[in-house]
Amino acid sequence: MLRELRGKYKGTALGWFWSLLNPLAATLIFTVVFGAILRVTPTVGANGVQNYTLFLLCALLPWNFFNGVVNGGMAAMLDNANLIKKTAFPRHLLVLSATVSLFVTFAIEMAVLAVALLVLGVNPILWLIPALILMILLAVFATGLGLMLSVANVYFRDSAHVVTIAMQVLFYATPVIYPLTLVSDVSPTSLVARLHIDSLYFLNPLVHYVEAFRDLLYEHQIPDLTTVLVVVLSSGASLWLGWVVFNRFAGRLAEEL
Amino acid sequence: MGDVAVEATGVSKRFRLYHERNQSLKAAFMRGGRAKFDEFWALQDVDLQIPTGKTFGLIGHNGSGKSTLLKCLAGILVPDKGSIAVHGRVSALLELGAGFHPELSGRDNVYLNGSILGMSRKQIDKSFDEIVDFAGLETFIDTPVKNYSSGMYVRLGFSVAINVDPEILMVDEVLAVGDENFQRKCMEKFADFRADGRTVVIVSHALSTMRTMCDEVAWLDHGKLLEVGRPQDLVDSYVGQSHDDRVAPEVEEGEEQSGRGARWGSGEVVIRSVELLADGAPATHVATGADAVFRIHWKAAHPVEEPVFGIAIHTLDGIHVTGPNTRDVELSTGTLSGEGWLDLHVPRLMLTPGTYELTAAVFDRAVVHTFDHRDKLLRFDVAPGRPRDQYGVVSLGGSWEVRGDSGAPA
């Protein structure tokens, strides 16, 4: 099932390089736009380090992974239609293979980030194991969504459009490019507060994932209990629901494709 | 493993025929539900037991549900009613090279396809050389498969699938791939499979192949299982039935009716009878090595240009012994009209003693259209003669010679 990984960049001369170039470009853009031009003040990390790029990467890399798994899962069935119609094998492997191959890339990116943190004076060694557990929980959460969307996309081919928009909203509804404190500090008279957007905000499980990553890697503190609970429960619920939905519809995949 | 490799009980499969294939959320919202569809039962209440170690064939017209049934048995489709129990590891060859990734090399694809078919890396390592050797692609194995010819593609696909070492192999109309040499290799592989006591399930329209390869066949028609039985009997009745819709030539007076097989054709030229002449006189038997003439009596109501005549001789258990025809020897039959006969003169009939059946047919010049086909029109016996061979179907007419160290005949 390494097929995804090896097929993806084969034929392009720089191969693996491209898979790292993309997040690199995004990091550069966000650092310039939000760090330098809009002057978003990052929170103060461990050892008094205050660096927008590190602050950003601790959330951007998990976000990219999540985004990749959801989109990869969604495309998994349609891209492999021929395989599904002609061979018998457990169909969920297609979604899992997308997750696994993206997880490898994710892990490499996180390793690079860990080195960067070390170089810039925030030694993350002790926090790598909890971070790895968190990475796995995020993978489980995203896979559950991927499973659901993979079958939804077969039955409704325009699901992809809806999901693209949803992911765009979700990106800004998650504290990736700005600190969470900005949301908690909105003035009670503002439009955001009056529409209760700030209370809705915390219903987004990704907020908690991203905060947990930042707690562990950037600020070196244990995430609070609510965050931990939301992360653990949401990943379990997502996988369970994804599995149920997937199995409900997987039987007729070969004829619907 | 028990006696039954695959068991289907009351299997029904329904397909949805959408009026408008509009699979989108937008459409769903507009209609307030999913698109409307008609139901179509591709399979209805099929009960089937496929015995372990047998080669089992599925025959039927296009759309009779053979492929659907095979896909259900292979686990690709899930039946709407009934159940399927499979005892043993299955490999299904529905489309060769279905799981290939065009950008990857042949080598990577062998591993990829092998793992999709359920082999471990170690197992593939072990049989890798055999797979490549079987496909005959040693020199191209590191080339991306997108650069393969379609023949190379299917050869590699077949080779992987057959080397998965399945207990039950399911094949859908894929035997006709590759050149003569590769087909022969495939047939040998199938023979090995049978000898190993593995189960093979085949769907094919190549009826002669089905007749010789299968131990048992099932005949499907419009999603229903009509009959299960010996291939010789079933294939014949299937062939007869499938030509029912064509106009059978009127049987005329004085025409031989003893033919036991089916008859079909459009009737521009009809075969009235076939006679066996031994030493110039009508006979019902002829000795091995004797002079024989097969005389085909024809009749053409209107002039027909260059028809092609042919006969086929089968043993009683269905082995196709020979099939001479006027086209292969480039005989010009001219324009035929009225009545007449055509002789096939065999100076030495090299069949071993036994009973044979003769089928005669006449086609148009391109051998596309059948004017008249008469299955098993004549049954004749071959009596012991010279040479006195008794085993097998044909005698080679050779002579033996023994030499020892002394140099003189022993």
XYZ file of C-alpha atoms in Angstrom:
667
model
C 0.000 0.000 0.000
C 2.972 2.247 -0.470
C 1.465 2.883 -3.855
C 0.062 6.274 -2.915
C 3.372 7.474 -1.675
C 5.448 6.246 -4.525
C 3.017 6.990 -7.285
C 2.326 10.519 -6.170
C 5.576 12.150 -7.036
C 7.054 9.671 -9.431
C 7.564 11.180 -12.808
C 8.348 14.595 -11.377
C 12.074 15.063 -11.349
C 12.450 16.337 -7.819
C 10.337 13.602 -6.251
C 10.224 13.887 -2.492
C 11.398 17.453 -2.581
C 8.004 18.646 -3.784
C 6.212 17.117 -0.835
C 8.228 19.347 1.471
C 8.285 22.398 -0.767
C 4.560 22.987 -0.501
C 4.375 23.458 3.286
C 7.581 25.450 3.074
C 5.989 27.921 0.674
C 2.879 28.166 2.861
C 5.035 28.841 5.908
C 6.896 31.585 4.092
C 3.698 33.253 2.898
C 1.993 33.158 6.309
C 5.138 34.353 8.080
C 5.439 37.334 5.764
C 1.734 38.205 5.640
C 0.666 37.553 9.221
C 3.960 37.724 11.043
C 5.532 40.730 9.354
C 2.726 42.702 7.703
C -0.314 42.123 9.929
C 1.978 41.712 12.957
C 0.109 38.941 14.704
C 1.752 38.605 18.108
C 2.459 34.963 18.843
C 2.158 33.703 22.387
C 5.320 33.407 24.401
C 6.680 29.901 24.229
C 8.933 27.925 26.513
C 12.220 29.593 27.486
C 10.752 32.949 26.522
C 10.986 32.227 22.808
C 8.544 34.245 20.766
C 8.785 33.311 17.121
C 5.856 33.522 14.712
C 7.228 30.873 12.344
C 7.610 28.247 15.091
C 4.262 29.250 16.535
C 2.691 28.868 13.102
C 4.341 25.554 12.212
C 3.205 23.811 15.412
C -0.360 24.236 14.142
C 0.099 24.416 10.385
C 1.738 21.005 10.019
C -1.081 19.167 11.870
C -3.605 21.177 9.881
C -1.969 20.243 6.578
C -1.981 16.604 7.580
C -5.641 16.738 8.589
C -6.543 18.473 5.344
C -4.562 15.925 3.354
C -6.188 12.906 4.984
C -9.705 14.273 4.560
C -9.140 15.088 0.885
C -7.171 11.907 0.269
C -9.880 9.802 1.879
C -12.495 11.550 -0.166
C -10.712 10.801 -3.437
C -9.721 7.266 -2.439
C -12.721 5.450 -3.891
C -13.118 7.428 -7.096
C -9.410 7.312 -7.902
C -9.350 3.566 -7.503
C -12.678 2.839 -9.175
C -11.134 0.288 -11.485
C -9.573 -1.573 -8.617
C -12.831 -1.680 -6.685
C -14.817 -2.889 -9.667
C -12.418 -5.655 -10.548
C -10.855 -6.988 -7.388
C -12.045 -8.022 -3.988
C -10.147 -6.614 -1.049
C -11.113 -4.711 2.082
C -12.103 -1.331 0.673
C -11.192 0.632 3.780
C -7.540 -0.079 3.004
C -7.717 2.598 0.340
C -8.537 5.243 2.926
C -6.010 3.824 5.374
C -3.261 3.827 2.772
C -3.894 7.538 2.172
C -3.629 8.140 5.923
C -0.485 6.078 6.316
C 1.374 7.651 3.432
C 0.452 11.145 4.590
C 1.403 10.253 8.139
C 4.915 9.414 6.977
C 5.238 12.831 5.360
C 3.710 14.429 8.456
C 6.192 12.667 10.726
C 9.122 13.836 8.617
C 7.847 17.409 8.713
C 7.390 17.224 12.475
C 10.929 15.882 12.848
C 12.234 18.858 10.874
C 10.177 21.141 13.126
C 11.604 19.465 16.222
C 15.130 20.172 14.969
C 14.191 23.785 14.258
C 12.769 24.127 17.790
C 15.960 22.693 19.216
C 18.143 25.058 17.212
C 16.059 28.085 18.239
C 16.358 27.261 21.939
C 13.194 25.319 22.739
C 14.318 21.790 23.486
C 11.282 19.586 22.672
C 12.878 16.188 23.470
C 10.714 15.435 26.505
C 7.558 16.411 24.697
C 8.023 14.295 21.602
C 6.304 11.169 22.943
C 3.071 12.964 23.945
C 3.247 14.805 20.617
C 3.491 11.487 18.790
C 0.438 10.197 20.669
C -1.392 13.360 19.712
C -0.354 12.895 16.084
C -1.842 9.403 16.143
C -5.078 10.686 17.683
C -5.295 13.319 14.971
C -4.715 10.629 12.352
C -7.573 8.578 13.839
C -9.855 11.618 13.886
C -9.071 12.507 10.276
C -9.377 8.895 9.096
C -12.885 8.653 10.536
C -13.897 11.710 8.532
C -12.060 10.349 5.498
C -13.987 7.067 5.685
C -17.308 8.892 5.793
C -16.434 11.232 2.961
C -14.961 8.482 0.781
C -18.359 6.800 0.407
C -20.310 10.066 0.426
C -18.272 11.197 -2.548
C -19.243 8.096 -4.519
C -22.948 8.579 -3.944
C -22.842 12.353 -4.317
C -20.095 13.367 -6.663
C -20.271 17.015 -5.738
C -19.439 16.381 -2.081
C -15.924 17.476 -2.943
C -17.068 21.045 -3.638
C -18.874 21.252 -0.341
C -15.903 19.864 1.509
C -13.505 22.314 -0.148
C -15.561 25.219 1.163
C -15.958 23.617 4.575
C -12.223 23.100 4.858
C -11.607 26.733 3.993
C -13.980 27.872 6.750
C -12.449 25.377 9.145
C -8.960 26.672 8.465
C -9.871 30.152 9.664
C -12.024 28.743 12.461
C -8.944 27.066 13.875
C -6.172 29.028 15.563
C -3.484 28.186 13.036
C -2.317 31.601 11.892
C -3.400 33.503 15.007
C -3.253 32.768 18.738
C -6.369 31.491 20.521
C -6.155 34.410 22.965
C -7.352 36.734 20.205
C -10.658 34.840 20.130
C -11.109 34.790 23.904
C -10.356 38.514 24.038
C -12.971 39.782 21.578
C -14.947 42.625 23.019
C -18.413 41.605 24.330
C -20.081 44.275 22.181
C -18.560 43.123 18.903
C -20.509 41.344 16.206
C -18.646 38.128 16.935
C -19.767 38.063 20.570
C -23.327 39.045 19.811
C -23.675 36.164 17.345
C -22.117 33.838 19.948
C -19.477 32.891 17.420
C -16.902 32.791 20.189
C -18.801 30.116 22.091
C -19.465 28.139 18.911
C -15.788 28.399 18.188
C -14.819 25.899 20.845
C -17.183 23.296 19.454
C -14.683 22.804 16.661
C -12.600 19.829 17.785
C -9.684 20.988 15.675
C -9.278 23.997 17.939
C -8.424 21.576 20.698
C -6.078 19.488 18.590
C -4.164 22.529 17.431
C -4.017 23.960 20.944
C -2.741 20.659 22.277
C 0.039 20.568 19.672
C 1.007 24.103 20.531
C 0.902 23.378 24.264
C 3.202 20.416 23.887
C 5.722 21.633 21.361
C 5.774 25.416 21.641
C 4.839 26.153 25.228
C 5.932 22.889 26.855
C 2.914 22.520 29.049
C 0.368 19.801 29.552
C -2.904 20.648 27.789
C -5.835 21.227 30.111
C -8.286 18.431 30.815
C -11.070 19.698 28.537
C -8.676 19.726 25.602
C -7.433 16.231 26.349
C -10.990 14.921 26.734
C -12.211 16.536 23.543
C -9.241 15.185 21.606
C -9.574 11.621 22.860
C -13.368 11.446 22.619
C -13.614 13.132 19.233
C -11.043 10.844 17.666
C -12.825 7.767 19.015
C -16.247 9.054 17.972
C -15.038 10.014 14.513
C -13.492 6.629 13.848
C -16.521 4.761 15.154
C -18.962 6.834 13.121
C -16.749 6.680 10.049
C -16.525 2.920 10.341
C -20.270 2.469 10.745
C -21.116 4.759 7.836
C -18.433 3.213 5.661
C -19.603 -0.339 6.224
C -23.187 0.647 5.681
C -22.397 1.846 2.158
C -19.263 -0.076 1.198
C -21.170 -3.093 -0.111
C -22.606 -1.314 -3.113
C -19.457 0.598 -4.048
C -18.590 -1.623 -6.999
C -21.892 -0.920 -8.717
C -22.230 2.755 -7.830
C -18.804 3.717 -9.126
C -11.837 -27.997 3.431
C -15.066 -29.844 2.768
C -16.520 -31.107 -0.473
C -17.965 -27.768 -1.392
C -15.616 -24.919 -2.203
C -18.184 -22.259 -2.921
C -21.807 -22.383 -1.926
C -24.431 -19.893 -2.960
C -27.823 -20.081 -1.349
C -30.745 -18.139 -2.759
C -28.514 -15.427 -4.138
C -30.292 -12.487 -5.704
C -28.688 -9.313 -6.922
C -30.535 -6.162 -7.761
C -29.145 -3.320 -9.800
C -30.518 0.147 -9.883
C -31.215 1.633 -13.248
C -31.224 5.375 -12.799
C -33.379 7.431 -15.092
C -31.091 10.364 -14.761
C -27.696 9.540 -13.523
C -27.403 12.703 -11.544
C -25.358 11.892 -8.536
C -24.997 15.164 -6.783
C -26.000 16.785 -3.565
C -27.550 19.577 -5.572
C -29.827 17.120 -7.366
C -30.637 15.386 -4.106
C -31.745 18.672 -2.553
C -33.780 19.633 -5.581
C -35.641 16.345 -5.632
C -35.808 15.898 -1.921
C -34.248 12.492 -2.051
C -32.111 10.323 -4.175
C -32.605 9.947 -7.884
C -35.445 7.720 -8.934
C -34.512 4.347 -10.258
C -35.947 1.151 -11.596
C -34.951 -2.144 -10.188
C -33.376 -4.782 -12.293
C -32.752 -8.226 -10.904
C -29.524 -9.440 -12.427
C -29.667 -12.618 -10.392
C -32.707 -14.298 -8.959
C -32.587 -16.924 -6.311
C -29.512 -18.765 -7.499
C -28.549 -21.891 -5.576
C -25.217 -23.310 -6.534
C -22.672 -25.660 -5.036
C -19.252 -25.683 -6.563
C -17.427 -28.820 -5.510
C -13.846 -28.611 -4.309
C -11.216 -29.553 -6.848
C -13.501 -29.268 -9.831
C -13.351 -26.916 -12.754
C -16.724 -25.296 -12.909
C -18.030 -23.271 -15.832
C -20.778 -20.672 -16.066
C -22.445 -20.295 -19.439
C -25.261 -18.147 -20.712
C -26.071 -15.307 -23.072
C -24.798 -11.805 -22.691
C -26.692 -10.321 -19.792
C -27.644 -13.649 -18.321
C -25.926 -12.799 -15.054
C -22.807 -14.954 -15.322
C -20.381 -12.168 -14.616
C -22.573 -10.754 -11.888
C -22.682 -14.153 -10.243
C -18.922 -14.486 -10.504
C -18.440 -11.046 -8.990
C -20.739 -12.008 -6.135
C -18.821 -15.229 -5.571
C -15.550 -13.311 -5.639
C -16.858 -10.844 -3.063
C -16.732 -7.784 -5.301
C -20.478 -7.387 -5.309
C -22.614 -8.057 -2.276
C -25.864 -9.898 -3.017
C -29.104 -8.272 -1.902
C -30.575 -11.566 -0.807
C -29.145 -14.938 0.007
C -25.722 -15.857 1.179
C -22.434 -17.013 -0.218
C -20.009 -19.195 1.652
C -16.498 -19.538 0.296
C -14.130 -22.121 1.719
C -10.615 -21.246 0.697
C -8.508 -18.401 -0.552
C -9.904 -16.808 -3.689
C -8.118 -15.086 -6.515
C -10.342 -13.484 -9.120
C -9.142 -12.666 -12.601
C -11.839 -10.355 -13.818
C -9.656 -7.926 -15.619
C -5.973 -8.518 -15.872
C -3.753 -5.830 -14.512
C -6.721 -4.002 -12.996
C -4.689 -2.815 -10.053
C -1.646 -1.691 -11.950
C -0.295 1.747 -11.410
C 0.873 3.119 -14.753
C 3.761 5.161 -13.357
C 5.333 2.293 -11.473
C 7.706 -0.261 -12.934
C 6.650 -3.807 -13.647
C 8.568 -4.921 -10.572
C 6.757 -2.510 -8.239
C 3.450 -3.434 -9.799
C 4.035 -7.113 -9.148
C 4.437 -6.271 -5.471
C 1.518 -3.867 -5.498
C -0.850 -6.207 -7.299
C 0.322 -9.162 -5.261
C -0.396 -7.339 -2.021
C -3.836 -6.315 -3.252
C -4.508 -9.965 -4.005
C -3.523 -10.810 -0.475
C 0.086 -11.978 -0.679
C 2.689 -11.019 1.849
C 5.938 -9.405 0.768
C 7.822 -12.581 1.539
C 5.514 -14.691 -0.586
C 5.955 -12.321 -3.500
C 9.738 -12.367 -3.079
C 9.598 -16.111 -3.326
C 7.518 -16.318 -6.459
C 8.787 -13.136 -8.114
C 11.100 -14.876 -10.566
C 8.406 -17.332 -11.487
C 5.931 -14.528 -12.114
C 8.297 -12.596 -14.357
C 9.424 -15.720 -16.136
C 5.872 -16.818 -16.758
C 4.969 -13.448 -18.220
C 8.151 -13.488 -20.306
C 9.035 -9.928 -19.336
C 12.531 -10.285 -17.892
C 13.951 -7.431 -19.935
C 11.107 -5.024 -19.276
C 10.471 -5.599 -15.604
C 11.963 -2.266 -14.541
C 10.128 -0.260 -17.192
C 7.021 1.635 -16.047
C 3.955 -0.317 -17.091
C 2.541 2.708 -18.907
C 5.077 1.899 -21.612
C 3.970 -1.718 -21.859
C 1.996 -2.995 -24.796
C -1.482 -4.182 -23.932
C -0.321 -7.768 -24.374
C 2.539 -7.301 -21.920
C 0.155 -5.658 -19.503
C -2.314 -8.519 -19.392
C 0.434 -11.114 -19.388
C 1.927 -9.631 -16.266
C -1.531 -9.311 -14.724
C -2.351 -12.933 -15.428
C 1.010 -14.065 -14.212
C 0.631 -12.305 -10.872
C -2.916 -13.475 -10.358
C -2.158 -17.086 -11.107
C 0.913 -17.137 -8.903
C -1.011 -15.877 -5.897
C -1.453 -19.535 -5.109
C -5.201 -19.448 -4.605
C -7.297 -22.384 -3.548
C -10.142 -21.119 -5.661
C -9.496 -19.315 -8.913
C -12.257 -17.317 -10.576
C -11.758 -16.347 -14.183
C -13.929 -14.144 -16.368
C -13.277 -14.411 -20.064
C -9.615 -13.640 -19.807
C -8.181 -16.773 -21.295
C -7.991 -15.263 -24.723
C -4.984 -13.100 -23.994
C -1.520 -13.117 -25.369
C -0.112 -15.034 -28.260
C -0.420 -18.715 -28.988
C 2.551 -19.525 -26.816
C 1.230 -17.646 -23.809
C -2.214 -19.158 -24.164
C -0.676 -22.573 -24.151
C 1.204 -21.700 -20.972
C -2.045 -20.528 -19.400
C -3.804 -23.749 -20.300
C -0.964 -25.752 -18.809
C -1.227 -23.697 -15.655
C -4.928 -24.436 -15.477
C -4.212 -28.115 -15.957
C -1.721 -27.928 -13.058
C -4.379 -26.266 -10.982
C -6.771 -29.081 -11.633
C -4.148 -31.683 -10.925
C -3.421 -29.996 -7.586
C -7.066 -30.397 -6.670
C -7.829 -26.710 -6.698
C -11.160 -25.271 -7.660
C -11.545 -23.159 -10.775
C -14.649 -21.200 -11.718
C -14.747 -19.963 -15.310
C -17.050 -17.677 -17.205
C -16.538 -17.867 -20.926
C -18.186 -17.726 -24.296
C -15.523 -19.976 -25.754
C -17.721 -23.033 -25.619
C -15.194 -25.473 -26.981
C -12.829 -24.487 -24.198
C -15.598 -24.873 -21.664
C -16.447 -28.272 -23.028
C -12.962 -29.621 -22.642
C -11.878 -27.795 -19.485
C -14.866 -28.001 -17.208
C -15.981 -30.886 -15.063
C -19.347 -29.311 -14.544
C -21.150 -26.311 -15.924
C -24.063 -24.167 -14.829
C -26.324 -22.528 -17.364
C -27.733 -19.152 -16.498
C -30.494 -17.406 -18.347
C -31.890 -13.989 -17.457
C -30.525 -14.184 -13.965
C -31.902 -17.615 -13.217
C -30.054 -20.845 -12.937
C -31.476 -23.199 -15.541
C -29.400 -26.303 -15.138
C -26.210 -27.711 -13.715
C -24.625 -30.727 -15.300
C -22.000 -32.300 -17.496
C -20.484 -29.824 -19.939
C -21.027 -32.073 -22.964
C -24.773 -32.190 -22.438
C -25.261 -28.656 -21.263
C -23.089 -26.926 -23.828
C -24.928 -28.752 -26.581
C -28.349 -27.818 -25.356
C -27.135 -24.277 -24.762
C -25.826 -24.020 -28.321
C -29.057 -25.446 -29.637
C -31.163 -23.091 -27.596
C -29.128 -20.015 -28.364
C -29.741 -20.462 -32.062
C -33.464 -21.018 -31.711
C -34.189 -17.473 -32.669
C -32.679 -17.938 -36.102
C -34.717 -19.470 -38.888
C -34.021 -23.127 -39.049
C -34.088 -24.397 -42.605
C -37.174 -26.362 -43.382
C -36.643 -30.025 -43.142
C -37.378 -31.468 -46.522
C -38.579 -34.803 -47.528
C -35.912 -37.372 -48.009
C -33.552 -35.374 -45.909
C -31.643 -37.222 -43.288
C -33.153 -36.634 -39.892
C -31.012 -38.933 -37.871
C -28.809 -36.029 -36.699
C -28.975 -35.902 -32.943
C -27.586 -32.448 -32.496
C -28.819 -28.960 -32.965
C -29.323 -27.318 -36.313
C -29.218 -23.694 -37.234
C -28.493 -21.408 -40.135
C -30.227 -19.163 -42.609
C -30.738 -21.846 -45.225
C -29.355 -20.388 -48.475
C -27.419 -23.589 -48.782
C -28.526 -26.587 -46.776
C -26.749 -29.773 -45.932
C -29.114 -32.591 -46.692
C -27.047 -35.433 -45.418
C -23.542 -36.738 -44.982
C -22.534 -40.161 -46.192
C -19.561 -42.235 -45.296
C -18.203 -44.233 -48.213
C -15.715 -47.011 -47.535
C -14.086 -48.328 -50.655
C -16.626 -46.482 -52.708
C -19.707 -47.981 -51.065
C -21.920 -46.443 -48.357
C -20.935 -47.780 -44.947
C -21.514 -47.200 -41.255
C -18.043 -48.185 -40.279
C -14.574 -48.021 -41.663
C -11.316 -49.590 -40.541
C -8.309 -47.697 -39.240
C -6.041 -46.887 -42.154
C -8.671 -47.601 -44.782
C -9.721 -45.337 -47.623
C -12.760 -43.236 -46.680
C -14.873 -40.580 -48.316
C -17.192 -38.207 -46.465
C -19.808 -37.075 -48.930
C -21.821 -33.970 -48.074
C -25.082 -33.660 -50.016
C -26.087 -30.033 -50.409
C -28.928 -28.097 -51.891
C -29.106 -24.427 -52.793
C -32.412 -22.838 -53.764
C -30.669 -19.801 -55.249
C -27.130 -19.464 -56.568
C -24.623 -18.925 -53.738
C -21.090 -17.790 -54.442
C -18.132 -19.523 -52.894
C -19.702 -21.137 -49.834
C -17.296 -22.707 -47.383
C -17.942 -26.277 -46.288
C -16.460 -27.855 -43.228
C -16.811 -30.877 -41.059
C -15.787 -31.559 -37.508
C -15.196 -34.952 -35.992
C -15.662 -35.415 -32.261
C -15.281 -38.394 -30.028
C -18.342 -39.299 -27.990
C -16.897 -37.601 -24.943
C -16.534 -34.378 -26.845
C -12.899 -34.221 -27.899
C -12.581 -32.273 -31.102
C -10.397 -34.510 -33.270
C -10.223 -32.573 -36.485
C -12.018 -29.891 -38.435
C -11.129 -29.815 -42.101
C -12.806 -27.211 -44.269
C -12.626 -25.926 -47.798
C -11.356 -22.525 -46.765
C -8.195 -23.722 -45.064
C -7.153 -25.609 -48.182
C -8.212 -22.651 -50.336
C -10.608 -24.719 -52.379
C -12.844 -22.685 -54.610
C -16.346 -24.104 -54.494
C -17.594 -21.843 -57.282
C -21.204 -20.744 -57.480
C -23.528 -23.412 -56.237
C -27.131 -23.821 -57.161
C -29.526 -26.714 -57.278
C -28.307 -29.896 -55.691
C -25.047 -31.722 -55.525
C -22.447 -33.206 -53.310
C -18.982 -32.494 -52.113
C -16.452 -35.170 -51.191
C -13.747 -35.132 -48.607
C -11.485 -37.959 -49.629
C -9.328 -39.407 -46.864
C -6.860 -41.941 -48.337
C -5.933 -43.349 -44.930
C -8.304 -42.669 -42.062
C -5.970 -42.560 -39.087
C -8.553 -42.665 -36.309
C -8.194 -45.361 -33.671
C -11.089 -47.802 -33.224
C -14.133 -46.316 -31.565
C -17.245 -44.328 -32.286
C -17.106 -40.808 -33.686
C -19.563 -38.107 -34.466
C -19.445 -35.879 -37.480
C -20.752 -32.341 -37.597
C -21.111 -30.628 -40.949
C -21.607 -26.969 -41.719
C -21.680 -24.563 -44.598
C -20.875 -20.874 -44.299
C -20.647 -17.840 -46.523
C -17.368 -16.922 -48.182
C -16.075 -14.978 -45.150
C -17.127 -17.660 -42.658
C -19.151 -15.085 -40.778
C -22.626 -16.161 -41.643
C -23.869 -19.695 -41.152
C -26.032 -21.096 -43.926
C -26.544 -24.424 -42.267
C -24.940 -26.060 -39.295
C -25.820 -29.598 -38.402
C -24.414 -30.783 -35.162
C -23.611 -34.504 -34.888
C -25.279 -35.340 -38.130
C -23.515 -38.632 -38.661
C -22.267 -41.199 -36.226
C -19.798 -43.753 -37.491
C -17.578 -46.493 -36.118
C -13.970 -47.113 -36.773
C -13.026 -50.765 -36.694
C -9.565 -52.127 -35.956
C -7.436 -52.124 -39.084
C -3.879 -51.258 -39.952
C -2.056 -49.859 -38.085
C -3.453 -51.721 -35.097
C -3.129 -48.874 -32.600
C -5.851 -48.886 -29.995
C -5.009 -46.089 -27.561
C -5.735 -42.412 -27.952
C -7.654 -40.903 -30.796
C -5.307 -41.000 -33.741
C -2.744 -43.363 -35.057
C 0.465 -41.897 -36.343
C 1.044 -44.766 -38.723
C 4.688 -45.015 -37.791
C 6.872 -48.100 -37.802
C 8.989 -49.349 -34.927
C 12.640 -50.324 -35.141
C 14.834 -51.694 -32.376
C 18.594 -51.864 -32.342
C 20.863 -53.421 -29.715
C 24.642 -53.351 -29.180
C 25.150 -56.206 -31.577
C 23.976 -53.950 -34.346
C 21.515 -56.526 -35.555
C 17.775 -56.307 -34.895
C 17.126 -57.883 -31.521
